[in-house]
XYZ file of C-alpha atoms in Angstrom:
640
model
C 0.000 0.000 0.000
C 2.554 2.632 1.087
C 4.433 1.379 -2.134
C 1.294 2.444 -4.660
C 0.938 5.973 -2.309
C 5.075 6.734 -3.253
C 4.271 5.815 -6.716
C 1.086 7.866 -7.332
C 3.060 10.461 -5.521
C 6.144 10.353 -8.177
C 3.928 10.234 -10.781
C 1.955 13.396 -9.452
C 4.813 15.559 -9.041
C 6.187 15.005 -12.496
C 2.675 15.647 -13.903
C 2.652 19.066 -11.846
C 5.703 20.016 -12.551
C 4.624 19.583 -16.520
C 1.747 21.569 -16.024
C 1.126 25.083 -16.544
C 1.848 27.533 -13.433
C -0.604 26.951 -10.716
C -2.236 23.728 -12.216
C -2.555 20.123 -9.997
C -0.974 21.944 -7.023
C -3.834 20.906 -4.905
C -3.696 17.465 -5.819
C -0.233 17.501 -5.249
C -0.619 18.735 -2.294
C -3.163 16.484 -0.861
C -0.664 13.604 -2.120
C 1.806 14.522 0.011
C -0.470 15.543 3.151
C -1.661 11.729 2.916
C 1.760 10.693 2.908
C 2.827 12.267 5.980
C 5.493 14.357 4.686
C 7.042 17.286 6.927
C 5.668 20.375 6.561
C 8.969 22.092 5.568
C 9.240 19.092 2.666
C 5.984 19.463 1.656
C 6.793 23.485 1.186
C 10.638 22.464 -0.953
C 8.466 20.094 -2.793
C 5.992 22.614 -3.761
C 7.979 25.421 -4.603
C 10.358 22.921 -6.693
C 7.023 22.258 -8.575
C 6.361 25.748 -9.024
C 9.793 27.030 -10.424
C 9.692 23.492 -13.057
C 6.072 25.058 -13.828
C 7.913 28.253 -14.707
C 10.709 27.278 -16.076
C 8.852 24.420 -18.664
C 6.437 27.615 -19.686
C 9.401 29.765 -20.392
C 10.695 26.651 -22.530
C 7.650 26.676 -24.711
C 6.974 30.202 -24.875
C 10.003 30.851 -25.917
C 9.854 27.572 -28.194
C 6.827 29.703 -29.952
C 8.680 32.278 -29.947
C 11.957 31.055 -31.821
C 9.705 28.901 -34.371
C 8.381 32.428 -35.026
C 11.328 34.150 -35.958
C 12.505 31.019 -37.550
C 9.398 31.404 -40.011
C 9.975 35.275 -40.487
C 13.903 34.406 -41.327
C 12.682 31.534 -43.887
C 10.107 33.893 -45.497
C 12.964 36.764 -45.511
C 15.344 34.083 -47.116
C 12.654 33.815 -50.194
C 11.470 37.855 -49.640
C 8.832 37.194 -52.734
C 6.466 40.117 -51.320
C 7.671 42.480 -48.791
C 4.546 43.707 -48.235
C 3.075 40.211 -47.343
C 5.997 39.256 -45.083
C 5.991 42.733 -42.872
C 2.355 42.301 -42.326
C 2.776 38.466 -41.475
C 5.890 39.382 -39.137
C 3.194 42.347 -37.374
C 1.028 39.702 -36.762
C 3.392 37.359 -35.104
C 5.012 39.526 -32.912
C 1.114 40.770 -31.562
C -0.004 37.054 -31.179
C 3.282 36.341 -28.811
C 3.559 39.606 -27.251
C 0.222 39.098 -26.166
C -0.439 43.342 -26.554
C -3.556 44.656 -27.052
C -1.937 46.782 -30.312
C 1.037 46.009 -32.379
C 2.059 48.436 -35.400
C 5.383 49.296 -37.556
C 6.125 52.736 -38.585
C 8.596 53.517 -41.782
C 10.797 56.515 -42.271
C 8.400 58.216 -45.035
C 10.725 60.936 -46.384
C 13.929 62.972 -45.817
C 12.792 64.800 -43.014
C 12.386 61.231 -41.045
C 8.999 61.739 -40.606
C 7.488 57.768 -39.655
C 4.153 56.471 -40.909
C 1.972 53.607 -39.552
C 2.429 50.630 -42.477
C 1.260 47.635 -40.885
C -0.837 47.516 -37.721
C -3.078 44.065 -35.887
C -5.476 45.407 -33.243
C -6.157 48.863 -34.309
C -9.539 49.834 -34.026
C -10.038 53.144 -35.901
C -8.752 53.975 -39.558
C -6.700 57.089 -38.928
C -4.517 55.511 -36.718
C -3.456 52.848 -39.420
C -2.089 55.478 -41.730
C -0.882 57.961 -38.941
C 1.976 60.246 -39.464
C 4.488 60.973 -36.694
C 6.392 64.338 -37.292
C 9.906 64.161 -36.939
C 11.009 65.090 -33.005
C 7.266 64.439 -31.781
C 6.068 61.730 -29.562
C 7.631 58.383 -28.519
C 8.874 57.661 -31.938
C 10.955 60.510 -31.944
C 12.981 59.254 -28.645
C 13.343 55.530 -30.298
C 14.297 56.961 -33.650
C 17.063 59.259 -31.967
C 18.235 57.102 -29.178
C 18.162 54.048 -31.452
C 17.580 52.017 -28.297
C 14.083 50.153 -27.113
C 12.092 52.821 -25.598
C 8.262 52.120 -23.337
C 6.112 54.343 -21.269
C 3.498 53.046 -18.388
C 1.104 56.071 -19.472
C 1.544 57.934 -22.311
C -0.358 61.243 -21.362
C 2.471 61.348 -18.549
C 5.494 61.021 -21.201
C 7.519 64.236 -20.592
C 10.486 63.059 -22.743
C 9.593 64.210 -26.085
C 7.041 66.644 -27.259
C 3.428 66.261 -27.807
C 1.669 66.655 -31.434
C -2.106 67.499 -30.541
C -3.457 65.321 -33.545
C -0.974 62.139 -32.324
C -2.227 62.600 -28.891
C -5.955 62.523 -30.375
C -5.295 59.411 -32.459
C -4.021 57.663 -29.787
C -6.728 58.921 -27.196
C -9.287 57.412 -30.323
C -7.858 54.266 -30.444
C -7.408 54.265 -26.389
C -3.677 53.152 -26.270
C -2.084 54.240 -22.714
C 1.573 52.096 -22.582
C 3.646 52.255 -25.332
C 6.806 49.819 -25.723
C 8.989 51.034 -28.825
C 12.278 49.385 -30.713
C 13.979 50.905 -33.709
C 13.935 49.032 -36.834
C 18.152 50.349 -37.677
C 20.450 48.835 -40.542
C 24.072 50.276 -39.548
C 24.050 53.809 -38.824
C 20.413 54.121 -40.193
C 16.828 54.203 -38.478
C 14.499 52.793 -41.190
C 11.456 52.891 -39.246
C 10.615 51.588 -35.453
C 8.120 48.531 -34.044
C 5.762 49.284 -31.143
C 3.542 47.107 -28.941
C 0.791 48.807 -27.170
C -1.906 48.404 -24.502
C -4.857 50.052 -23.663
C -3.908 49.857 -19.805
C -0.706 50.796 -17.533
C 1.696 47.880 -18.283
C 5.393 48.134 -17.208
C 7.170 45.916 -19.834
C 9.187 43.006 -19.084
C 12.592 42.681 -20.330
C 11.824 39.267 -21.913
C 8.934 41.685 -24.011
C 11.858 43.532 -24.839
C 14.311 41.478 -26.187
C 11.425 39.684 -28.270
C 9.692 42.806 -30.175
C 13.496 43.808 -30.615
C 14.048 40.524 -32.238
C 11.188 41.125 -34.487
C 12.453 44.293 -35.097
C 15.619 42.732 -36.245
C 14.100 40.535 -38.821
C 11.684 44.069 -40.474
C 14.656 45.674 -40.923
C 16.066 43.193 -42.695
C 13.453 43.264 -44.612
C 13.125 46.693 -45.405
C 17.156 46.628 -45.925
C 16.821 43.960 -48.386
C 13.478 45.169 -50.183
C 15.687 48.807 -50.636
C 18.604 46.904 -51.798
C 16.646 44.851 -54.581
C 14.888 47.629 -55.369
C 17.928 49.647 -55.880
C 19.554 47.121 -57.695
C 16.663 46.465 -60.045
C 16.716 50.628 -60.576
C 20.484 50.137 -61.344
C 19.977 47.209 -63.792
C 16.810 48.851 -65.723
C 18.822 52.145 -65.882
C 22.106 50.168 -67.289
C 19.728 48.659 -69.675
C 18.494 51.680 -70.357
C 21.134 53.414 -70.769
C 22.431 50.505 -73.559
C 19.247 50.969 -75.037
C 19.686 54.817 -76.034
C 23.268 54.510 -76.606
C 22.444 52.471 -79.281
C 19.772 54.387 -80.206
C 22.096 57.826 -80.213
C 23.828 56.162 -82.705
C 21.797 54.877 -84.768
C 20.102 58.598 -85.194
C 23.967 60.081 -85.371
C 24.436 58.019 -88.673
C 21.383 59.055 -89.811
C 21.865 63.191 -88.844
C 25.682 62.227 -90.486
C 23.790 61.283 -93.465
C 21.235 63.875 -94.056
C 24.348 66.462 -92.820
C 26.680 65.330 -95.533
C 23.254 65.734 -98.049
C 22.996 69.437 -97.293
C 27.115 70.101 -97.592
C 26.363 68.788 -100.994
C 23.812 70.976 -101.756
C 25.365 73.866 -100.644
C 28.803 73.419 -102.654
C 26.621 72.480 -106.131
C 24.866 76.106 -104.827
C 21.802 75.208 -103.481
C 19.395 77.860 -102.105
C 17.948 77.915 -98.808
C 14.336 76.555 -100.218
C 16.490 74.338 -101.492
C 17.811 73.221 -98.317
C 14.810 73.260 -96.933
C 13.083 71.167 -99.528
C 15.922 67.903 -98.975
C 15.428 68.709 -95.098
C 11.378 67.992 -95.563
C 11.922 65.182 -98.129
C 14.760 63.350 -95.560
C 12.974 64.191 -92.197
C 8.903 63.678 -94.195
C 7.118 66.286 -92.451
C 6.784 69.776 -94.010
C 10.020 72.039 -92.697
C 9.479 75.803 -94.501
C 11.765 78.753 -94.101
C 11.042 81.956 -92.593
C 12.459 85.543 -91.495
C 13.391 86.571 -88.405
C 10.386 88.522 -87.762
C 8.359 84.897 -88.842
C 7.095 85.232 -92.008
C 7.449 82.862 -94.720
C 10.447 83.003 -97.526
C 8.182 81.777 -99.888
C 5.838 83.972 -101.423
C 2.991 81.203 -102.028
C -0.720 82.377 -102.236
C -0.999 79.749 -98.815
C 2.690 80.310 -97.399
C 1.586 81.198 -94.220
C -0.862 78.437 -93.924
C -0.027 75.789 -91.411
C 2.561 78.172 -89.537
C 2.504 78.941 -85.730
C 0.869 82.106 -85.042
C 3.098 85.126 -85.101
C 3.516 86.110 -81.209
C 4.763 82.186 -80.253
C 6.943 81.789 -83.478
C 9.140 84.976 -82.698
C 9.064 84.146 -79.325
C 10.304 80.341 -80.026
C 13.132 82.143 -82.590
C 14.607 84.031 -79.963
C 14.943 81.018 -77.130
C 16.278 79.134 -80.331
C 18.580 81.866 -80.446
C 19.403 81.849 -77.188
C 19.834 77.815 -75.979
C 21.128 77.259 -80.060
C 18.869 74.525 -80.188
C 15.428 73.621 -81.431
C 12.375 74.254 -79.550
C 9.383 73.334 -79.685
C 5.995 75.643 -79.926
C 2.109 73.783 -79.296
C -0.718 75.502 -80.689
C -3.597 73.305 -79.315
C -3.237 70.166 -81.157
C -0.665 71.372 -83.321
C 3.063 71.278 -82.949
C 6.394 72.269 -84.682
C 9.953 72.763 -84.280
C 11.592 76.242 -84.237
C 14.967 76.340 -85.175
C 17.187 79.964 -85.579
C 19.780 80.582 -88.734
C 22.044 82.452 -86.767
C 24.526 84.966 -87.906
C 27.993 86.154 -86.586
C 25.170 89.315 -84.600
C 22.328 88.519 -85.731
C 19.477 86.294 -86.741
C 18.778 85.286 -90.267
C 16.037 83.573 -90.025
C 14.213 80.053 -89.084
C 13.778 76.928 -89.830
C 9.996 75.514 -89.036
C 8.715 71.733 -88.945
C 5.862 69.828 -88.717
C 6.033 67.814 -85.200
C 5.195 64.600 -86.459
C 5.879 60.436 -85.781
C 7.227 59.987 -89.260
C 11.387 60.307 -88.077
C 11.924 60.099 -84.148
C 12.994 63.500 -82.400
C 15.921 62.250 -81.560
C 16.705 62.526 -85.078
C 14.956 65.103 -86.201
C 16.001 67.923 -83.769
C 19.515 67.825 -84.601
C 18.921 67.140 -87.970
C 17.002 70.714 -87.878
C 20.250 71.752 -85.887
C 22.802 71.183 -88.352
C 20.176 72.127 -91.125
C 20.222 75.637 -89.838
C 24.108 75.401 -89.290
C 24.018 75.124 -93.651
C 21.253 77.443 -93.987
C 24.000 80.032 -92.058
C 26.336 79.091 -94.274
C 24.539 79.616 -97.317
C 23.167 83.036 -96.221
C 26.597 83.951 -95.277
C 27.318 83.139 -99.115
C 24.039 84.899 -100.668
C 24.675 88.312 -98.215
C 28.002 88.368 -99.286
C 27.228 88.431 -102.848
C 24.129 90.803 -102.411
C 27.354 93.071 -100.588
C 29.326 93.239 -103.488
C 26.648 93.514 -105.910
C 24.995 96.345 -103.716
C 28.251 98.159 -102.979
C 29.191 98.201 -107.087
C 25.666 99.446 -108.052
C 25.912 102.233 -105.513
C 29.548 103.365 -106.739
C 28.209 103.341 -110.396
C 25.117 105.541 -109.257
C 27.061 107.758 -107.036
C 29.490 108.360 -110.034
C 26.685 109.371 -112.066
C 24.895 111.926 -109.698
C 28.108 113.359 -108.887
C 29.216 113.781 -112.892
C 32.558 111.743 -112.434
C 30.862 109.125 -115.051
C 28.908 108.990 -117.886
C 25.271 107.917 -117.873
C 26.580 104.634 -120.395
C 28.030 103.648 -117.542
C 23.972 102.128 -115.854
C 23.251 100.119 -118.979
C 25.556 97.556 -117.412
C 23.570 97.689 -114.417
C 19.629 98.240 -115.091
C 17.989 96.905 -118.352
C 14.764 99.630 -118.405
C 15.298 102.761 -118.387
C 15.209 105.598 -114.939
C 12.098 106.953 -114.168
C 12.605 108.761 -110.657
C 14.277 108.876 -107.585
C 13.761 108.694 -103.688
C 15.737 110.286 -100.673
C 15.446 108.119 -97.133
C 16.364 109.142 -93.910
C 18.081 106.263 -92.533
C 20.207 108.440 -89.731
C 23.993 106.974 -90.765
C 22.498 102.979 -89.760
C 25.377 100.417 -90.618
C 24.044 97.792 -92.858
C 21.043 100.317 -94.299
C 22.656 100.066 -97.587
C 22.914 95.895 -98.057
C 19.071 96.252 -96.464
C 17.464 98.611 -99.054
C 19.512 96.998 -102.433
C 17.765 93.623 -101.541
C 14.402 95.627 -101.042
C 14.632 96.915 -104.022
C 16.053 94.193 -106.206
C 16.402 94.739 -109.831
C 13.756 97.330 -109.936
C 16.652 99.848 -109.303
C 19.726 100.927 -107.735
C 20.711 102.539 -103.899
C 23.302 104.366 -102.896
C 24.599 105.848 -99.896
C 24.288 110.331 -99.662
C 25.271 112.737 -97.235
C 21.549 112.868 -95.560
C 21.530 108.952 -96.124
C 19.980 106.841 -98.936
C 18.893 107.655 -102.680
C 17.460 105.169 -104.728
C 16.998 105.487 -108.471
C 13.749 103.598 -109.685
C 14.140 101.549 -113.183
C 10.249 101.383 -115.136
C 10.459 98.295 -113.795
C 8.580 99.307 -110.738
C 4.624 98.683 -110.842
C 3.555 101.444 -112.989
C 5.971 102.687 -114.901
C 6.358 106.217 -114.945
C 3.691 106.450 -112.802
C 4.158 108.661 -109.659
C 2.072 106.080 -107.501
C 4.193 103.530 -108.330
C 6.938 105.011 -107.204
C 5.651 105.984 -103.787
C 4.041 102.300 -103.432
C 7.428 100.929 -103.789
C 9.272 103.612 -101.866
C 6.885 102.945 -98.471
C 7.660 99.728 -98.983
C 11.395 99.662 -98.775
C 11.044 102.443 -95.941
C 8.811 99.901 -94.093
C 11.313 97.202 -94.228
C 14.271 99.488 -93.479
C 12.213 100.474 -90.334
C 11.795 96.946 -89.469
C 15.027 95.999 -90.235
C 16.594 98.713 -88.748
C 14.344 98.364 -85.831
C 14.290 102.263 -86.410
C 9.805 103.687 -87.252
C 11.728 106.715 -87.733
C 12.703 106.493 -90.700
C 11.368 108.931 -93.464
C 11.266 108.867 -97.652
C 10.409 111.691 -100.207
C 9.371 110.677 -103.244
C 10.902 113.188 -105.706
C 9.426 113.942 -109.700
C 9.319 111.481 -112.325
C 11.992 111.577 -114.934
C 13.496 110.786 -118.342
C 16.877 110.718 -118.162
C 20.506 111.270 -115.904
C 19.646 115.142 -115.387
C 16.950 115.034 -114.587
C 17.474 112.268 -112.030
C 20.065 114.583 -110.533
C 17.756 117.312 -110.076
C 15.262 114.998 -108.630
C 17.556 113.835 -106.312
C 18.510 116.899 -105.226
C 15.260 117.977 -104.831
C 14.200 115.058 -102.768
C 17.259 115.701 -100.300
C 16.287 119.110 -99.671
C 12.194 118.459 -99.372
C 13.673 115.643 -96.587
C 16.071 118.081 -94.635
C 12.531 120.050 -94.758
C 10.489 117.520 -92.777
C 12.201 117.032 -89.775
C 12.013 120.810 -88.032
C 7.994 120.074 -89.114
C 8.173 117.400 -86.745
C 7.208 114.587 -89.855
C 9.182 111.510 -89.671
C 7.540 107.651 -90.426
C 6.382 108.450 -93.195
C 6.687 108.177 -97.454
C 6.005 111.518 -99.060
C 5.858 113.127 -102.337
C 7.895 115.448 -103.318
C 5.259 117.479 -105.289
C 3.478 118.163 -102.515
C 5.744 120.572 -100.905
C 6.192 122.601 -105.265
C 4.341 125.437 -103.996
C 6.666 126.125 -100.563
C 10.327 125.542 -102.322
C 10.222 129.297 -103.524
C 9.909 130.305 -99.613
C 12.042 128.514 -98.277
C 15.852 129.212 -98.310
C 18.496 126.706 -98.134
C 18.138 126.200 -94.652
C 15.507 123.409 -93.146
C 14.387 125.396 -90.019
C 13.518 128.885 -92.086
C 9.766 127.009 -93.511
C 9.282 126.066 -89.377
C 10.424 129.359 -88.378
C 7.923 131.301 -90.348
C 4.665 129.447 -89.598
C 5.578 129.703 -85.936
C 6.722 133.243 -86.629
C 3.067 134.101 -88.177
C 0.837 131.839 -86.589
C 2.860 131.533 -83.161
C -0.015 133.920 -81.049
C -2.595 131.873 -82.374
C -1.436 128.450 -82.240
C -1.168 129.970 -77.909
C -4.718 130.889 -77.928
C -5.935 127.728 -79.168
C -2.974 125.234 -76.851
C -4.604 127.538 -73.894
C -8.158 127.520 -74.619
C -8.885 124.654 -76.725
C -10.179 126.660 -79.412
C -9.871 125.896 -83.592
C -8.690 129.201 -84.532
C -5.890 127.639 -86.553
C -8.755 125.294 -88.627
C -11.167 128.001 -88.857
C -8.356 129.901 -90.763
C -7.650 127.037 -92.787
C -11.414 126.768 -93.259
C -11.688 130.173 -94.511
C -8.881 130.432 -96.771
C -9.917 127.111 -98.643
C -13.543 128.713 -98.898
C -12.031 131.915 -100.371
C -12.186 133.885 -97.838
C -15.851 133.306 -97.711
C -17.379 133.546 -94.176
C -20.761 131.595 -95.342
C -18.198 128.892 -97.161
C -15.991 128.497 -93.599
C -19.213 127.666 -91.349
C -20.491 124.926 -93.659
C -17.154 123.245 -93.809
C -16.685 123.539 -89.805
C -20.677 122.914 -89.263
C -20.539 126.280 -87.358
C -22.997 129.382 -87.521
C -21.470 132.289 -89.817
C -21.714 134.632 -86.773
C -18.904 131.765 -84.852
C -16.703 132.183 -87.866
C -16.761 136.208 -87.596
C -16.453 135.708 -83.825
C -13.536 133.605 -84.266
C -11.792 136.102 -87.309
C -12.470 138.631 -85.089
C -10.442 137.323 -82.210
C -7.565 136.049 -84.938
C -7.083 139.321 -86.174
C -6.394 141.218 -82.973
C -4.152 137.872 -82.277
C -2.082 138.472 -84.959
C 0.605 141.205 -85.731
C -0.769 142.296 -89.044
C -3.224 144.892 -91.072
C -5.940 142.025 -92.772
C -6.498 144.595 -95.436
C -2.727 144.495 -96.664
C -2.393 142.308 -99.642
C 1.293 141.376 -98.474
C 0.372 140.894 -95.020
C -2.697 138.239 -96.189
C -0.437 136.556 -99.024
C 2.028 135.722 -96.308
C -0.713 134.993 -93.819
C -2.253 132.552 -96.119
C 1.275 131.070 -97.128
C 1.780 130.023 -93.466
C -1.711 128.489 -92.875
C -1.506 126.550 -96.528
C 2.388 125.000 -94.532
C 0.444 124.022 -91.577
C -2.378 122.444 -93.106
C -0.129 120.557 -95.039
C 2.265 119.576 -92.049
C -1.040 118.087 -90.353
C -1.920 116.325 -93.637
C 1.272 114.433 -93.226
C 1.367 113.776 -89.158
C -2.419 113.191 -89.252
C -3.325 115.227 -87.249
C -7.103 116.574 -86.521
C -8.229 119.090 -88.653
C -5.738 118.340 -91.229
C-alpha cells in the first residue's frame, strides 16, 4: 500500500511540474499531506514544482517564440512580397507579445517623418495610416536614441514633445503604454516597431528582447526590399542606358547622313528653299523657311498656312537663339519645331517643322540643328554676294549723280530705263545700304548720300512712270528698313518722275532738300511726295528750319490761344482760306454758324501782328496756314 501511495506520488509531481503555473498543485498537495510528509518538505516540494512550472512555460513560450522568428527568417530568405511578409511578421510579434496593439512605422521621407504601415489590433482607420512628425512623440525618442524605448502612461510622457493630432489618435484608439524598438540597418533608423496596450503595463525585459528581435528581422526586410529595389533601378537604368546609346547612334548616322546631303547641296549652290526642300523630303514632315520677324520666304498664295501664329513663333526664334537649339511651340493640337539661322550678330532667319511620328525626335532635332548650321552658311554666301553687288551698283550711281561718269556707264547695271528717284532718312544705320539693295532688287539701284539713302527707280517698278508707283514701292522699302533697322523713324520723299541722268540729278537733289525740310515740321515715319511741298520751295531758303520758323513766326499767337483755350482758330483759318475767304463757305465746312466764324476772325485778327487789309500781309498769312495744313496732312493730325 505505502508502495502504490510513493508511486502515485512520483507520478503526481512530475505531472505538476509539466503543467502550466498553478495547475494540480492541490492534488499535489493532498498527495503529500496523505503521505505524511514534513511540513517544511511538503513546502521544498511545492515550490520545486512551481519554479519546473515556470521554467517548462518559459521553454515553450520561448519555443513559440523562436519557431516564429525562424518562419519570419525563412520567409525573408525567399522575400517574394515584402509587403506580405511585414504584415505576417506584425502579426506574429502581436499574437506572442500578447499586446492589445502592435504596429510598424517607416521613415516616409527625408525629413524622417514615420508612418503607420502595418498595424493588428487597431480599431479606428486614422490611426493605421498615422503620421508621426519628426522630433514628436515616442517615436521621436526611439528613432534618436536608437535604443528600445516604453512608457506606463503615455499622457504622462515628458520626454519628447506632444503633437495634438498624435495625442488625439491615440486617445481614439485608447492606447495608454507604449513599448517602442527601432527598426536600424548600420548607422540608419528605417522605421521603429511598437507594442501597445490600452492599460498601464510596465514591460518586461523578456517583451523587450522579443519585439526587438522582431524588429531585427523588419529591418532586414526593409534593408533587403531597398537593396533589390535599388539594384533592379540600377539594372533597368544600365539597360536603359544601352538601349539609347544604341539608339544615339543609330540617329547620329542618320543626322551624319542627311548632314553630308545638305554640304552637298550647298557646294553644287543650293538655295535655302532648297535646303529646306531635302530637309522635308529626308525628315517627311513639311520644314518651310522663314524671317526673323516669322514670315514665310516663300511667297505662295498659302505660305503662311499651317505656320505657328506670329507672337509664339518669334518668341520660339529668340529662345532658339538663345539655348542654339530647337524648340518646340504647341498651338492646341498642333506642334512644330523652331529652329534659328544664326549669324555672326544677328538672326537670319528660321527653320519651321511639322512635329510629327514619321522620323523620331531624336533625329529630327539635330537634324534641324545642323540644317540651320548650312542654312548660315549659305546666307553667309548669298549676303556676301548681295554686298558686293549692292556696294558696285551704288559706286556706279554715285558716279553718275556726282558727274565723275557717264550715264553709259547704268546700262551695265539696269535693263529699263530711270524713271525717278527717292531720298530716305536712314540716320547713318550700318548695314542700311545691303538692307534697301535687296528691297529693291532689280527694280533699281541705292546708294549711300550725305543725308543717307537715294534710290533710283528703273520702269520696272509697278507702274511705270507712274508717280504712284513710285511711292508704293518707296513705303515699302522704308517699311522694311524700319523693321530691319528696328528704327519707325525712318522717313522717304518721293521726288518727280523723270526721263533721263539730269533730270534724275535734279530729282535727287530735290528730294534731299524736301527731306532736310520735314524734320524741323516734326514729320518723320512716313513716305512723301515730293510734289506736294512745289508750292513752298520758292519760300524757303536753303536752310531746313527757315519754312518752321515762319509758320511759328506768323501763326505763333494763335497756335497759344488755341494750346490755352482749346479753341480751332488755326482750322477756322484754314477753313476760310480754302472757302475763299468766304465767311458763309468756312461755317459749312466747320458745321458752325457764320456769326462763330466772324467771332472767331475777329479774335484772330487782334491775335495776330498784321493789317488784314494788306495784300502782303494776307499773301504771307495765307502762305503760313496753306504749310500748316499741309504739315497736319502728313502727321495726321485733326483738322488736317
Amino acid at each position: 500500500m505505502a508502495e502504490n501511495t510513493a508511486s502515485a506520488l512520483v507520478r503526481e509531481v512530475v505531472a505538476a511540474a509539466r503543467a502550466e503555473p498553478g495547475e494540480r498543485m492541490l492534488a499535489l498537495t493532498q498527495l503529500l499531506t496523505e503521505a505524511d510528509a514534513a511540513v517544511s518538505d511538503v513546502e521544498e516540494i511545492l515550490a520545486a514544482v512551481q519554479e519546473s512550472q515556470q521554467q517548462t512555460a518559459r521553454l515553450r513560450r520561448r519555443t513559440v517564440e523562436l519557431e516564429a522568428l525562424f518562419s519570419t527568417a525563412r520567409e525573408l530568405v525567399r522575400l517574394q512580397d515584402v509587403t506580405d511578409v511585414l504584415r505576417r511578421l506584425v502579426q506574429r510579434a502581436h499574437e506572442l507579445m500578447g499586446t492589445d496593439v502592435t504596429y510598424l512605422s517607416e521613415v516616409d521621407n527625408a525629413q524622417g517623418d514615420l508612418r503607420v504601415r502595418y498595424s493588428a489590433g487597431t480599431v479606428t482607420p486614422e490611426f493605421r495610416d498615422l503620421l508621426v512628425p519628426a522630433g514628436f512623440g515616442l517615436a521621436s525618442l526611439v528613432a534618436d536614441s536608437r535604443e528600445p524605448v516604453w512608457v506606463r502612461e503615455y499622457t504622462r510622457m515628458a520626454d519628447a514633445p506632444h503633437d495634438p493630432s498624435i495625442d488625439d489618435a491615440v486617445a481614439r484608439e485608447g492606447l495608454v503604454s507604449f513599448l517602442g524598438v527601432p527598426l536600424a540597418v548600420g548607422d540608419e533608423v528605417l522605421g521603429a516597431l511598437f507594442a501597445c496596450n490600452r492599460f498601464a503595463h510596465d514591460f518586461t525585459p523578456d517583451q523587450v528582447l522579443l519585439l526587438s528581435a522582431f524588429a531585427d528581422h523588419a529591418a532586414a526586410v526593409l534593408h533587403s526590399a531597398r537593396v533589390l529595389a535599388e539594384s533592379a533601378a540600377a539594372r533597368a537604368r544600365a539597360e536603359e542606358a544601352y538601349g539609347e546609346l544604341e539608339r544615339h547612334l543609330a540617329a547620329t548616322q542618320i543626322v551624319g547622313g542627311i548632314h553630308e546631303e545638305l554640304t552637298a547641296a550647298v557646294v553644287s549652290g543650293a538655295t535655302l528653299i532648297d535646303l529646306v526642300a531635302t530637309v522635308s523630303d529626308r525628315l517627311g514632315r513639311r520644314v518651310r523657311a522663314v524671317d526673323e520677324t516669322g514670315l514665310p520666304l516663300d511667297t505662295g498664295a498659302d505660305a503662311r498656312a499651317g505656320l505657328p501664329r506670329r507672337r509664339p513663333l518669334t518668341d520660339a526664334i529668340r529662345e532658339s537663339r538663345a539655348s542654339g537649339h530647337a524648340v518646340a511651340v504647341v498651338d492646341g493640337e498642333l506642334r512644330w519645331l523652331v529652329v534659328a539661322i544664326l549669324g555672326a550678330d544677328r538672326v537670319l532667319g528660321a527653320m519651321v517643322a511639322d512635329d510629327e511620328d514619321a522620323v523620331p525626335d531624336d533625329v529630327a532635332r539635330p537634324t534641324l540643328e545642323r540644317a540651320a548650321q548650312v542654312a548660315a552658311l549659305v546666307s553667309f554666301k548669298r549676303d556676301a554676294v548681295s554686298a558686293i553687288r549692292a556696294e558696285r551698283r551704288a559706286r556706279v550711281l554715285g558716279a553718275v549723280l556726282d558727274g565723275s561718269a557717264e550715264a553709259s556707264v547704268l546700262s551695265a547695271e539696269v535693263v529699263h530705263p530711270l524713271v525717278g528717284a527717292a531720298a530716305i532718312d536712314v540716320r547713318g544705320r550700318e548695314g542700311a545700304l545691303t538692307v534697301a539693295a535687296d528691297a529693291v532688287g532689280d527694280h533699281g539701284l541705292v546708294t549711300v548720300r550725305e543725308h543717307g539713302l537715294v534710290v533710283a527707280w528703273t520702269a520696272s517698278v509697278d507702274g511705270p512712270g507712274a508717280g504712284a508707283g513710285l511711292v508704293a514701292a518707296t513705303e515699302r522699302v522704308r517699311r522694311i528698313l524700319a523693321e530691319k533697322l528696328d528704327d519707325p523713324s525712318v522717313t522717304a520723299v518721293v521726288g518727280a518722275t523723270v526721263d533721263g541722268v539730269p533730270a534724275l540729278r535734279a530729282s535727287v537733289e530735290r528730294a534731299v532738300r524736301d527731306l532736310r525740310f520735314l524734320g524741323p515740321l516734326g514729320v518723320s515715319g512716313e513716305t512723301v511726295r515730293s510734289d506736294d511741298f512745289a508750292p513752298y520751295h520758292v519760300l524757303s531758303s536753303g536752310e531746313p528750319e527757315a519754312a518752321a520758323r515762319f509758320v511759328d513766326g506768323v501763326l505763333g499767337p494763335v497756335h497759344a490761344w488755341d494750346e490755352r483755350r482749346g479753341t480751332a482758330l488755326v482750322d477756322t483759318l484754314v477753313a476760310y482760306f480754302d472757302a475763299g475767304e468766304s465767311r458763309q463757305g468756312a461755317a459749312t465746312a466747320l458745321r458752325v454758324h457764320t456769326n462763330t466764324v466772324q467771332q472767331r476772325l475777329d479774335r484772330i485778327w487782334t491775335l495776330l501782328d498784321g493789317d488784314p487789309a494788306d495784300a502782303e500781309y494776307r499773301f504771307r498769312l495765307q502762305a503760313a496756314v496753306r504749310l500748316e495744313r499741309l504739315r497736319r496732312e502728313l502727321l495726321g493730325l485733326p483738322g488736317s
